[in-house]
């Protein structure tokens, strides 16, 4: 799914010079962001954690929503997301959903947020 494979214990390089420059030039903002990251559980010293999620949602359509096409009585969505909405684009440039071949378009590529598709179907 990702463009780049990461080892399980991958630790990204941190630009310590840039970090020190930001700390020196904007000490209040640096302190606020540091406190925010600690509060959110995202601060790991010089490491920043991100959680990625993937999954689906489902709901039954009402008779009114299904209308004449009562064969398709379910709405579902599949998604890929990240704990940091502003950072996700650094890690994911596209998501390719491969659906059952009976779908009209069984391969769907999503190239921008939200990385999600919704469809109606019989089950």
PDB file of C-alpha atoms in Angstrom:
ATOM      1  CA  UNK A   1       0.000   0.000   0.000  1.00  0.00           C
ATOM      2  CA  UNK A   2       2.840   2.437   0.799  1.00  0.00           C
ATOM      3  CA  UNK A   3       5.282   3.731  -1.776  1.00  0.00           C
ATOM      4  CA  UNK A   4       8.196   2.938   0.548  1.00  0.00           C
ATOM      5  CA  UNK A   5       8.736  -0.150   2.637  1.00  0.00           C
ATOM      6  CA  UNK A   6       9.764   0.483   6.220  1.00  0.00           C
ATOM      7  CA  UNK A   7      11.447  -1.950   8.549  1.00  0.00           C
ATOM      8  CA  UNK A   8       9.445  -2.703  11.675  1.00  0.00           C
ATOM      9  CA  UNK A   9      11.756  -0.632  13.898  1.00  0.00           C
ATOM     10  CA  UNK A  10      12.378   2.161  11.362  1.00  0.00           C
ATOM     11  CA  UNK A  11      13.419   5.452  12.973  1.00  0.00           C
ATOM     12  CA  UNK A  12      13.327   8.469  10.648  1.00  0.00           C
ATOM     13  CA  UNK A  13      16.216  10.925  10.496  1.00  0.00           C
ATOM     14  CA  UNK A  14      15.555  14.097  12.454  1.00  0.00           C
ATOM     15  CA  UNK A  15      17.094  17.338  11.242  1.00  0.00           C
ATOM     16  CA  UNK A  16      18.479  18.479  14.576  1.00  0.00           C
ATOM     17  CA  UNK A  17      19.949  21.676  13.113  1.00  0.00           C
ATOM     18  CA  UNK A  18      16.549  22.738  11.820  1.00  0.00           C
ATOM     19  CA  UNK A  19      14.933  21.753  15.111  1.00  0.00           C
ATOM     20  CA  UNK A  20      17.432  23.904  17.023  1.00  0.00           C
ATOM     21  CA  UNK A  21      16.897  26.813  14.595  1.00  0.00           C
ATOM     22  CA  UNK A  22      13.135  26.676  15.140  1.00  0.00           C
ATOM     23  CA  UNK A  23      13.648  26.418  18.900  1.00  0.00           C
ATOM     24  CA  UNK A  24      15.956  29.481  18.819  1.00  0.00           C
ATOM     25  CA  UNK A  25      13.892  31.633  16.443  1.00  0.00           C
ATOM     26  CA  UNK A  26      10.446  30.741  17.784  1.00  0.00           C
ATOM     27  CA  UNK A  27      10.861  29.558  21.367  1.00  0.00           C
ATOM     28  CA  UNK A  28       7.240  30.097  22.421  1.00  0.00           C
ATOM     29  CA  UNK A  29       5.794  28.259  19.422  1.00  0.00           C
ATOM     30  CA  UNK A  30       8.350  25.474  19.863  1.00  0.00           C
ATOM     31  CA  UNK A  31       7.413  25.093  23.525  1.00  0.00           C
ATOM     32  CA  UNK A  32       3.660  25.091  22.732  1.00  0.00           C
ATOM     33  CA  UNK A  33       4.067  22.447  20.019  1.00  0.00           C
ATOM     34  CA  UNK A  34       6.287  20.350  22.280  1.00  0.00           C
ATOM     35  CA  UNK A  35       3.668  20.460  25.046  1.00  0.00           C
ATOM     36  CA  UNK A  36       0.882  19.670  22.562  1.00  0.00           C
ATOM     37  CA  UNK A  37       2.759  16.641  21.201  1.00  0.00           C
ATOM     38  CA  UNK A  38       3.458  15.375  24.717  1.00  0.00           C
ATOM     39  CA  UNK A  39      -0.193  15.834  25.709  1.00  0.00           C
ATOM     40  CA  UNK A  40      -1.376  13.939  22.618  1.00  0.00           C
ATOM     41  CA  UNK A  41       1.130  11.133  23.215  1.00  0.00           C
ATOM     42  CA  UNK A  42       2.942  11.897  19.950  1.00  0.00           C
ATOM     43  CA  UNK A  43       6.257  13.054  21.399  1.00  0.00           C
ATOM     44  CA  UNK A  44       8.981  10.441  21.757  1.00  0.00           C
ATOM     45  CA  UNK A  45      12.072  12.551  22.358  1.00  0.00           C
ATOM     46  CA  UNK A  46      13.163  13.357  18.838  1.00  0.00           C
ATOM     47  CA  UNK A  47      10.670  10.910  17.344  1.00  0.00           C
ATOM     48  CA  UNK A  48       7.102  11.628  16.352  1.00  0.00           C
ATOM     49  CA  UNK A  49       4.541   8.809  16.275  1.00  0.00           C
ATOM     50  CA  UNK A  50       1.769   8.384  13.746  1.00  0.00           C
ATOM     51  CA  UNK A  51      -1.029   5.872  13.814  1.00  0.00           C
ATOM     52  CA  UNK A  52      -2.448   4.607  10.549  1.00  0.00           C
ATOM     53  CA  UNK A  53      -5.930   3.144  10.318  1.00  0.00           C
ATOM     54  CA  UNK A  54      -7.722   1.160   7.656  1.00  0.00           C
ATOM     55  CA  UNK A  55     -11.154  -0.343   7.707  1.00  0.00           C
ATOM     56  CA  UNK A  56     -14.730  -0.040   6.585  1.00  0.00           C
ATOM     57  CA  UNK A  57     -18.147   1.262   7.605  1.00  0.00           C
ATOM     58  CA  UNK A  58     -21.528  -0.228   6.742  1.00  0.00           C
ATOM     59  CA  UNK A  59     -25.167   0.718   7.061  1.00  0.00           C
ATOM     60  CA  UNK A  60     -28.452  -0.614   5.746  1.00  0.00           C
ATOM     61  CA  UNK A  61     -30.204   1.740   3.362  1.00  0.00           C
ATOM     62  CA  UNK A  62     -33.796   2.710   4.070  1.00  0.00           C
ATOM     63  CA  UNK A  63     -36.484   1.716   1.571  1.00  0.00           C
ATOM     64  CA  UNK A  64     -36.677   5.380   0.497  1.00  0.00           C
ATOM     65  CA  UNK A  65     -32.911   5.579  -0.088  1.00  0.00           C
ATOM     66  CA  UNK A  66     -32.753   2.306  -2.043  1.00  0.00           C
ATOM     67  CA  UNK A  67     -35.714   3.430  -4.154  1.00  0.00           C
ATOM     68  CA  UNK A  68     -36.527   1.393  -7.218  1.00  0.00           C
ATOM     69  CA  UNK A  69     -33.130  -0.311  -7.020  1.00  0.00           C
ATOM     70  CA  UNK A  70     -34.168  -2.332  -3.971  1.00  0.00           C
ATOM     71  CA  UNK A  71     -31.561  -4.926  -4.940  1.00  0.00           C
ATOM     72  CA  UNK A  72     -28.808  -2.652  -3.522  1.00  0.00           C
ATOM     73  CA  UNK A  73     -29.816  -2.243   0.105  1.00  0.00           C
ATOM     74  CA  UNK A  74     -26.437  -1.620   1.733  1.00  0.00           C
ATOM     75  CA  UNK A  75     -24.038   1.321   1.765  1.00  0.00           C
ATOM     76  CA  UNK A  76     -20.450   0.681   2.700  1.00  0.00           C
ATOM     77  CA  UNK A  77     -17.216   2.652   2.750  1.00  0.00           C
ATOM     78  CA  UNK A  78     -13.564   1.582   2.879  1.00  0.00           C
ATOM     79  CA  UNK A  79     -10.870   3.946   4.128  1.00  0.00           C
ATOM     80  CA  UNK A  80      -7.218   4.546   5.023  1.00  0.00           C
ATOM     81  CA  UNK A  81      -6.509   7.304   7.535  1.00  0.00           C
ATOM     82  CA  UNK A  82      -3.821   8.675   9.854  1.00  0.00           C
ATOM     83  CA  UNK A  83      -3.842  10.142  13.356  1.00  0.00           C
ATOM     84  CA  UNK A  84      -2.415  13.369  11.932  1.00  0.00           C
ATOM     85  CA  UNK A  85      -4.588  14.694   9.105  1.00  0.00           C
ATOM     86  CA  UNK A  86      -2.000  17.306   8.157  1.00  0.00           C
ATOM     87  CA  UNK A  87       0.864  14.786   8.013  1.00  0.00           C
ATOM     88  CA  UNK A  88      -0.806  11.956   6.077  1.00  0.00           C
ATOM     89  CA  UNK A  89       0.214  13.380   2.682  1.00  0.00           C
ATOM     90  CA  UNK A  90       3.873  12.950   3.671  1.00  0.00           C
ATOM     91  CA  UNK A  91       3.352   9.192   3.875  1.00  0.00           C
ATOM     92  CA  UNK A  92       0.527   8.348   1.478  1.00  0.00           C
ATOM     93  CA  UNK A  93       0.200   9.711  -2.045  1.00  0.00           C
ATOM     94  CA  UNK A  94      -2.546   7.343  -3.175  1.00  0.00           C
ATOM     95  CA  UNK A  95      -4.620   4.379  -2.079  1.00  0.00           C
ATOM     96  CA  UNK A  96      -5.667   1.704  -4.524  1.00  0.00           C
ATOM     97  CA  UNK A  97      -8.843  -0.196  -3.629  1.00  0.00           C
ATOM     98  CA  UNK A  98      -9.298  -3.563  -5.340  1.00  0.00           C
ATOM     99  CA  UNK A  99     -12.946  -4.589  -5.265  1.00  0.00           C
ATOM    100  CA  UNK A 100     -14.742  -7.770  -6.277  1.00  0.00           C
ATOM    101  CA  UNK A 101     -14.670  -8.219 -10.082  1.00  0.00           C
ATOM    102  CA  UNK A 102     -18.466  -7.926 -10.254  1.00  0.00           C
ATOM    103  CA  UNK A 103     -18.217  -4.199  -9.492  1.00  0.00           C
ATOM    104  CA  UNK A 104     -18.503  -1.852 -12.465  1.00  0.00           C
ATOM    105  CA  UNK A 105     -15.083  -0.382 -11.619  1.00  0.00           C
ATOM    106  CA  UNK A 106     -13.241  -3.057  -9.579  1.00  0.00           C
ATOM    107  CA  UNK A 107     -10.018  -1.036  -9.226  1.00  0.00           C
ATOM    108  CA  UNK A 108     -10.357   2.453  -7.719  1.00  0.00           C
ATOM    109  CA  UNK A 109      -7.404   4.763  -7.057  1.00  0.00           C
ATOM    110  CA  UNK A 110      -7.864   7.681  -4.633  1.00  0.00           C
ATOM    111  CA  UNK A 111      -5.115  10.318  -4.826  1.00  0.00           C
ATOM    112  CA  UNK A 112      -6.262  12.864  -2.254  1.00  0.00           C
ATOM    113  CA  UNK A 113      -7.783  13.024   1.214  1.00  0.00           C
ATOM    114  CA  UNK A 114     -10.016  11.561   2.382  1.00  0.00           C
ATOM    115  CA  UNK A 115      -8.617   8.235   1.155  1.00  0.00           C
ATOM    116  CA  UNK A 116     -12.045   6.610   1.072  1.00  0.00           C
ATOM    117  CA  UNK A 117     -14.597   5.109  -1.299  1.00  0.00           C
ATOM    118  CA  UNK A 118     -18.345   4.603  -0.788  1.00  0.00           C
ATOM    119  CA  UNK A 119     -20.546   2.202  -2.690  1.00  0.00           C
ATOM    120  CA  UNK A 120     -24.037   0.726  -2.628  1.00  0.00           C
ATOM    121  CA  UNK A 121     -24.471  -3.006  -3.001  1.00  0.00           C
ATOM    122  CA  UNK A 122     -26.558  -6.056  -2.256  1.00  0.00           C
ATOM    123  CA  UNK A 123     -24.517  -7.176   0.749  1.00  0.00           C
TER     124      UNK A 123
END
